[in-house]
PDB file of N, CA and C in Angstrom:
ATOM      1  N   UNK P 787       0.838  -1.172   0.000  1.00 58.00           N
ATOM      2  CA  UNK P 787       0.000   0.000   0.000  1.00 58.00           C
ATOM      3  C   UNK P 787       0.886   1.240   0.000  1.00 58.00           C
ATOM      4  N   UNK P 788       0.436   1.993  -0.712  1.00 65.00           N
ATOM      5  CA  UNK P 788       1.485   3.696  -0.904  1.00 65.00           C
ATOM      6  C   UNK P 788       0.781   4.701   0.204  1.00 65.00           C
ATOM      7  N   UNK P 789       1.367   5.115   0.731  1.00 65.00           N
ATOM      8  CA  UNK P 789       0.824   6.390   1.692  1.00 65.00           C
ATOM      9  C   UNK P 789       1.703   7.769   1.016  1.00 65.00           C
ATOM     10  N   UNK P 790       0.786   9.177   1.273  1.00 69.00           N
ATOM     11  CA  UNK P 790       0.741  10.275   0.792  1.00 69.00           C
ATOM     12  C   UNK P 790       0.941  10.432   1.949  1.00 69.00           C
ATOM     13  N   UNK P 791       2.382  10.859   2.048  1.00 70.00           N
ATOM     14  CA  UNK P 791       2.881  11.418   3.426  1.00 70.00           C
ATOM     15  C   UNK P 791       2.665  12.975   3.510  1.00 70.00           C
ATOM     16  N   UNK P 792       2.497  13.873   2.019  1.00 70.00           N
ATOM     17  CA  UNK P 792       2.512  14.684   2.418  1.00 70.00           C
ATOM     18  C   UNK P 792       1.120  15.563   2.763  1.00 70.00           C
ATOM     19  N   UNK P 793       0.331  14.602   3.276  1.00 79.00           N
ATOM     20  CA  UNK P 793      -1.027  14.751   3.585  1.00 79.00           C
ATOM     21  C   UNK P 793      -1.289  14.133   4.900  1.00 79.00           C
ATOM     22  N   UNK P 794      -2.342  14.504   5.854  1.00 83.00           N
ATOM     23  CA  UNK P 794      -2.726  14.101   6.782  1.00 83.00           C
ATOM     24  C   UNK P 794      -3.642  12.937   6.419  1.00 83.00           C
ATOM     25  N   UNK P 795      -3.244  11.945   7.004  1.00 91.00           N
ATOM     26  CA  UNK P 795      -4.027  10.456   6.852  1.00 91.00           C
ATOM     27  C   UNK P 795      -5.618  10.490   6.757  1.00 91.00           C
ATOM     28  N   UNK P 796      -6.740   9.907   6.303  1.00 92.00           N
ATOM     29  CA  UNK P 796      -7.641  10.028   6.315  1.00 92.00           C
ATOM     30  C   UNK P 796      -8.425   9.431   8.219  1.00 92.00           C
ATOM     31  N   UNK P 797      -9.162  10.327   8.115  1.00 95.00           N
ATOM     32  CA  UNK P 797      -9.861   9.888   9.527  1.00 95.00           C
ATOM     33  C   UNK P 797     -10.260   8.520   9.266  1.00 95.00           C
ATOM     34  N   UNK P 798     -10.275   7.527  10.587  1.00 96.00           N
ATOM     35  CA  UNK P 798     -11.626   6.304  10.663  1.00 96.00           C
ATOM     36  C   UNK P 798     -12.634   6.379  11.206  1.00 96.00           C
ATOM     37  N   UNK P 799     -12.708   8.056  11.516  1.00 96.00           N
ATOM     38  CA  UNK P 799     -14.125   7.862  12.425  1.00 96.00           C
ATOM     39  C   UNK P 799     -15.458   7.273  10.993  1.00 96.00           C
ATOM     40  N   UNK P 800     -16.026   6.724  11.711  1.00 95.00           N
ATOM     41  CA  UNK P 800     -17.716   6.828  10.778  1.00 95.00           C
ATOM     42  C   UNK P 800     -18.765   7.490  11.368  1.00 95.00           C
ATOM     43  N   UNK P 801     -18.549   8.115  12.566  1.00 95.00           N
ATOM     44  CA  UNK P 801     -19.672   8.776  13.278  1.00 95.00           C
ATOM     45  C   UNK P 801     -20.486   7.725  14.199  1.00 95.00           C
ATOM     46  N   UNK P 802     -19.620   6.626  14.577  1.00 92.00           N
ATOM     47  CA  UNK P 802     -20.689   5.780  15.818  1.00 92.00           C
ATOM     48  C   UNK P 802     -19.282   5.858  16.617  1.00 92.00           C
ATOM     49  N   UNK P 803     -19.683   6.685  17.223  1.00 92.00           N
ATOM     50  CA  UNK P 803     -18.781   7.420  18.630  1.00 92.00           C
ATOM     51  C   UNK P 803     -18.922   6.514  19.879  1.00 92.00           C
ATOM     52  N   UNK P 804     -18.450   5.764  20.135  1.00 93.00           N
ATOM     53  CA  UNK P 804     -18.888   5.039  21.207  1.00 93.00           C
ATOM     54  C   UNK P 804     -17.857   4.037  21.977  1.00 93.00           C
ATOM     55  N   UNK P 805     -17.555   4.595  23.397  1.00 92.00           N
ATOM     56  CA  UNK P 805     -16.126   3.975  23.710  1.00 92.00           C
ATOM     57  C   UNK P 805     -16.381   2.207  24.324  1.00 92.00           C
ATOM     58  N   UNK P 806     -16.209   1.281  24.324  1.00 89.00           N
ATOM     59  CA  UNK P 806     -16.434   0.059  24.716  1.00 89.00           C
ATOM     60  C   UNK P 806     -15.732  -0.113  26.268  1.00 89.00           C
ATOM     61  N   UNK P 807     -16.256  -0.346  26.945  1.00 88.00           N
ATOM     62  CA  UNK P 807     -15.648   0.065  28.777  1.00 88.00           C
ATOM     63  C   UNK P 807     -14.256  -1.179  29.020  1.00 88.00           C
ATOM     64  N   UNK P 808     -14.916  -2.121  28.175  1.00 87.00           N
ATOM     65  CA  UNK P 808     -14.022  -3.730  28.369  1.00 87.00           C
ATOM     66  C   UNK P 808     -12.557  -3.355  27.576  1.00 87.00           C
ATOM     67  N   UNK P 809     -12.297  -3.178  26.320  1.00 88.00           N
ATOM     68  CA  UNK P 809     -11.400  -2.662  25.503  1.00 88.00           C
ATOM     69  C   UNK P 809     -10.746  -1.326  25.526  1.00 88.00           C
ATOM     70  N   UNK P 810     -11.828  -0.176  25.464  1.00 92.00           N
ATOM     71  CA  UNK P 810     -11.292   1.159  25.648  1.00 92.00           C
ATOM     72  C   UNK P 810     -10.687   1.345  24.270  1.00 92.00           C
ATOM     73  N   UNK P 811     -11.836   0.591  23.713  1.00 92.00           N
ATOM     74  CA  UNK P 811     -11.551   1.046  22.101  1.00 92.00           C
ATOM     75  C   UNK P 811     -12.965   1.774  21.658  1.00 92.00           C
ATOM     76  N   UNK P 812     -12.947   2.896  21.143  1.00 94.00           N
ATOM     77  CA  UNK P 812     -14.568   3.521  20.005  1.00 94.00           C
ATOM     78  C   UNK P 812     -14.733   1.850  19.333  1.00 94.00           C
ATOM     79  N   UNK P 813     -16.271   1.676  19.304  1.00 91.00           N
ATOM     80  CA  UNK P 813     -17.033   0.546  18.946  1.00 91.00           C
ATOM     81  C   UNK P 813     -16.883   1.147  16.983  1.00 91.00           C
ATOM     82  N   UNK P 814     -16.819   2.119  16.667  1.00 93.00           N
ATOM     83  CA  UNK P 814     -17.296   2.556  15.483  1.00 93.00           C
ATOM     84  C   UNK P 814     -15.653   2.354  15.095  1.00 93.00           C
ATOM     85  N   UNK P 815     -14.573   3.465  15.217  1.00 95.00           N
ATOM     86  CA  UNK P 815     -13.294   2.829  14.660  1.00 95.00           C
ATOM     87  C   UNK P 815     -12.245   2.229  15.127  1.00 95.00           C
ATOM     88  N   UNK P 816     -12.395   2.395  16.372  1.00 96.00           N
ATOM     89  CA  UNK P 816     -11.589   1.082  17.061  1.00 96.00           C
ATOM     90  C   UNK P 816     -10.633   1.677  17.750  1.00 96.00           C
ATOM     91  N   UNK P 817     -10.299   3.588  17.593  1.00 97.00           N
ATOM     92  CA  UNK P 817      -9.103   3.924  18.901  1.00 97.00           C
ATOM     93  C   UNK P 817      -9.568   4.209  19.764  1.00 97.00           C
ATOM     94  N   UNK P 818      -8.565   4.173  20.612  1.00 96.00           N
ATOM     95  CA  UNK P 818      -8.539   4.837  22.046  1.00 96.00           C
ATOM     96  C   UNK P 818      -9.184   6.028  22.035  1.00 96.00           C
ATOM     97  N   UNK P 819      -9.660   6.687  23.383  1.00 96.00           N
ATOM     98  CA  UNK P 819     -10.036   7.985  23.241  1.00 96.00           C
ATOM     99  C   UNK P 819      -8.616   9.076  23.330  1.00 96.00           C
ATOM    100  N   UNK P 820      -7.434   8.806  23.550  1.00 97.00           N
ATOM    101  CA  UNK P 820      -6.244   9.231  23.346  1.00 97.00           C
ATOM    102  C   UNK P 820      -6.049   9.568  21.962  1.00 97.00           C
ATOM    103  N   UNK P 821      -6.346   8.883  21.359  1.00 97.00           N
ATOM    104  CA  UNK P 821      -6.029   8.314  19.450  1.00 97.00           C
ATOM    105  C   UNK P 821      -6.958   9.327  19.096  1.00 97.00           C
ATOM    106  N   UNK P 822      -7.936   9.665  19.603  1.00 97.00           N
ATOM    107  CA  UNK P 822      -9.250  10.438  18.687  1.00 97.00           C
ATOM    108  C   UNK P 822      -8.845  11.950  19.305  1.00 97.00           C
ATOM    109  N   UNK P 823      -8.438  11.330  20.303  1.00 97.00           N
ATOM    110  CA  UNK P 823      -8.446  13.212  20.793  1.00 97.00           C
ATOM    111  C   UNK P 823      -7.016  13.828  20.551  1.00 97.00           C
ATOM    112  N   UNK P 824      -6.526  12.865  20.153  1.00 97.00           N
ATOM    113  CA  UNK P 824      -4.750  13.634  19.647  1.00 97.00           C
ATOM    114  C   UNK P 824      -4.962  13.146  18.167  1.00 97.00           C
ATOM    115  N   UNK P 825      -5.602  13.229  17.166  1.00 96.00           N
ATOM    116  CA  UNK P 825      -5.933  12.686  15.713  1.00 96.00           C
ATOM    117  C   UNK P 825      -5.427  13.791  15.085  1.00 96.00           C
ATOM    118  N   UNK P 826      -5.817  15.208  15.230  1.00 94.00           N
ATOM    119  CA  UNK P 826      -5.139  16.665  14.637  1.00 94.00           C
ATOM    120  C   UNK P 826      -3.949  16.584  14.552  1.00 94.00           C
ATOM    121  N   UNK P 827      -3.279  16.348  15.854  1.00 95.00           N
ATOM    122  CA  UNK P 827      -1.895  16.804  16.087  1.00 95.00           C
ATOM    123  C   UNK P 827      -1.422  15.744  16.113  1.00 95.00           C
ATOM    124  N   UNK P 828      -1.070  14.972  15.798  1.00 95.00           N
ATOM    125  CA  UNK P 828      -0.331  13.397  15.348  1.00 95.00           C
ATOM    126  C   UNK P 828       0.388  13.434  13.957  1.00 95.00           C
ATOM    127  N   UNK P 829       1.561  13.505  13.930  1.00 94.00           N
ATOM    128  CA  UNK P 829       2.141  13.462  12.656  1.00 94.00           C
ATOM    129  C   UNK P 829       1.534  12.974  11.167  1.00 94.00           C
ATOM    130  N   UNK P 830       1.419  12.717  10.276  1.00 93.00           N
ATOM    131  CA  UNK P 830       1.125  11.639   9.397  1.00 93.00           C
ATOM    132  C   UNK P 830       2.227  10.786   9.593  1.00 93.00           C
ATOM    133  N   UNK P 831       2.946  10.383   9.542  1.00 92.00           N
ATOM    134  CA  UNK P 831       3.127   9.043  10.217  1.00 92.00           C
ATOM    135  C   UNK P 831       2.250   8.371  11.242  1.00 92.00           C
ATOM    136  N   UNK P 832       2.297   8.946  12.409  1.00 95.00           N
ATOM    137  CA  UNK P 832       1.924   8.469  13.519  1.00 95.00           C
ATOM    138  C   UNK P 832       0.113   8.516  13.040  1.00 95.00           C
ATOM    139  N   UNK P 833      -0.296   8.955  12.537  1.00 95.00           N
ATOM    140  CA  UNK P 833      -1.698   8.776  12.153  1.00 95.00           C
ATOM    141  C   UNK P 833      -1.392   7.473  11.671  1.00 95.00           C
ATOM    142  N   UNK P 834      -1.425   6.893  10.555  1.00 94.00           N
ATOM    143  CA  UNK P 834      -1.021   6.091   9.520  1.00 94.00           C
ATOM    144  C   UNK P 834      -0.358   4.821  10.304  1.00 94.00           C
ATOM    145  N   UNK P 835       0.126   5.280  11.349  1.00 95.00           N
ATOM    146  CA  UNK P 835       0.599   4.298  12.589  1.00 95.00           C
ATOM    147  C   UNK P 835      -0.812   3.356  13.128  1.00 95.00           C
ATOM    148  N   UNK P 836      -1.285   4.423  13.850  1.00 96.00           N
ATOM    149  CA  UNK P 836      -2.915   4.049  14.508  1.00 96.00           C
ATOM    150  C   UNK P 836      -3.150   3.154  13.192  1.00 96.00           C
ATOM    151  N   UNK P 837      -3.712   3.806  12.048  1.00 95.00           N
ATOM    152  CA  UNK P 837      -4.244   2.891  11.042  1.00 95.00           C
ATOM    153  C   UNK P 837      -4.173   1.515  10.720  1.00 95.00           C
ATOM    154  N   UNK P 838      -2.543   1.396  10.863  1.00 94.00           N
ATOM    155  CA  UNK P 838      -2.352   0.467  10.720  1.00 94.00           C
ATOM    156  C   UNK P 838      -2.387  -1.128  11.855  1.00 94.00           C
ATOM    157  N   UNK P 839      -2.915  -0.465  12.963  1.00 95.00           N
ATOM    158  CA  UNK P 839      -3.454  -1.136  14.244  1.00 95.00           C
ATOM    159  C   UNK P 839      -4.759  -1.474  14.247  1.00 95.00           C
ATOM    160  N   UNK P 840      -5.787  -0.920  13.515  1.00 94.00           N
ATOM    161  CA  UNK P 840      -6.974  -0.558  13.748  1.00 94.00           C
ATOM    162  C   UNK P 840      -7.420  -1.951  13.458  1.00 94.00           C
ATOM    163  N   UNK P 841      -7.163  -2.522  11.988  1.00 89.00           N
ATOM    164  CA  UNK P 841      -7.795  -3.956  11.231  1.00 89.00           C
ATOM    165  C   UNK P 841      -7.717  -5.197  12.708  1.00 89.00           C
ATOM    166  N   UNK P 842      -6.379  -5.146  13.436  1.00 90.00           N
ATOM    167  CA  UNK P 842      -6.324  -6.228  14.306  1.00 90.00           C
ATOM    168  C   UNK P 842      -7.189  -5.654  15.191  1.00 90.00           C
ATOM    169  N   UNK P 843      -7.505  -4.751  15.536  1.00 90.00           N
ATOM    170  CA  UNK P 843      -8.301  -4.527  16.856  1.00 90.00           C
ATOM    171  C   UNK P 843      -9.398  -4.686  16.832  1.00 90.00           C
ATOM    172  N   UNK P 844      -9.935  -4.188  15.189  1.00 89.00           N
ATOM    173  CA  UNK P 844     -11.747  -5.043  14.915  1.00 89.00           C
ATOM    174  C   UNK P 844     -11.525  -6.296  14.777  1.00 89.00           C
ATOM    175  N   UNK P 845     -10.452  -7.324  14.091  1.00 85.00           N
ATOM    176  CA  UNK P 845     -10.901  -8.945  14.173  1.00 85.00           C
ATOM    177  C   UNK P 845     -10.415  -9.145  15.647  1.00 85.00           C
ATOM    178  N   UNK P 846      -9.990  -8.582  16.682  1.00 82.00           N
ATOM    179  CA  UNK P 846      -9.976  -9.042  17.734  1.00 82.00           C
ATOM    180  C   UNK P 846     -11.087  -8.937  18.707  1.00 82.00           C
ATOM    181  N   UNK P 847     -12.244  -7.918  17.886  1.00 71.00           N
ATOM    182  CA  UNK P 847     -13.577  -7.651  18.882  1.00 71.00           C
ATOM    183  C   UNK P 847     -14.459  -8.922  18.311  1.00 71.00           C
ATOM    184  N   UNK P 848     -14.321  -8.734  16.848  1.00 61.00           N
ATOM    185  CA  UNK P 848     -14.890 -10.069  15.696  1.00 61.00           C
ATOM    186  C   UNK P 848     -14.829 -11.264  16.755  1.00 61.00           C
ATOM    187  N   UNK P 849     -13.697 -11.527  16.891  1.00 57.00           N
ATOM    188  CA  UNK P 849     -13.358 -13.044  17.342  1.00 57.00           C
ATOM    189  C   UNK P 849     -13.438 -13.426  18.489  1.00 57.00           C
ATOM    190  N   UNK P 850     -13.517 -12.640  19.291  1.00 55.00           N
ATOM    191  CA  UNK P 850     -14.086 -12.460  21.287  1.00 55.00           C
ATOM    192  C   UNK P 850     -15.991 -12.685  20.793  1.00 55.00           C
ATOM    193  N   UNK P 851     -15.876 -12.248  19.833  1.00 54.00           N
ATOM    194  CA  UNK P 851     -17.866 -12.008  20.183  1.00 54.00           C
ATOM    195  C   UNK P 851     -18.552 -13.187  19.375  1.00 54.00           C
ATOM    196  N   UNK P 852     -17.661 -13.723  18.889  1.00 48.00           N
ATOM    197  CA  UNK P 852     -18.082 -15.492  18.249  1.00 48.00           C
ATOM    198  C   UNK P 852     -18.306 -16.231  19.384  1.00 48.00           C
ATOM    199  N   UNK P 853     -19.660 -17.032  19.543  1.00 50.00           N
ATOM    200  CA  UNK P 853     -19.851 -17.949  20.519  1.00 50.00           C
ATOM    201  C   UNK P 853     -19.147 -19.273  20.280  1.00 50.00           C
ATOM    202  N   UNK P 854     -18.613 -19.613  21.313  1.00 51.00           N
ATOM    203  CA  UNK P 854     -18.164 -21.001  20.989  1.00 51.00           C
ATOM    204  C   UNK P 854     -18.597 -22.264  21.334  1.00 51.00           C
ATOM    205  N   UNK P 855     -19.447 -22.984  21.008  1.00 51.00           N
ATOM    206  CA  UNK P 855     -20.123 -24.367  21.971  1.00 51.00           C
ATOM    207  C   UNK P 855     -19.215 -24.809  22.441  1.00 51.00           C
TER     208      UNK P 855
END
């Protein structure tokens, strides 16, 4: 994947704002409330950082919330 460093990373919010108490991850994109509230001022790198955390942190909510017989 190519990143446009000389741009600020695209947001993940989707607008379902909602922090999960168990994880302390937003249910909608998956950071911290640290991550959302320092999202401005975070380098592009370090944006692009988060990003690249985000995919494991939804298949890790995915795969906790599968019942298992």
């Amino acid at each position: 994947m190519k990143y446009n460093l000389t741009q600020s990373a695209p947001s993940p919010c989707i607008q379902l704002c909602k922090i999960d108490v168990t994880s302390g991850w937003c249910v909608g994109c998956y950071r911290t409330l640290e991550e959302i509230s320092q999202w401005s001022t975070k380098t592009t790198c370090e944006q692009y950082a988060v990003l690249a955390v985000l995919s494991d942190r939804a298949n890790t909510v995915f795969l906790t919330d599968i019942a298992i017989p």
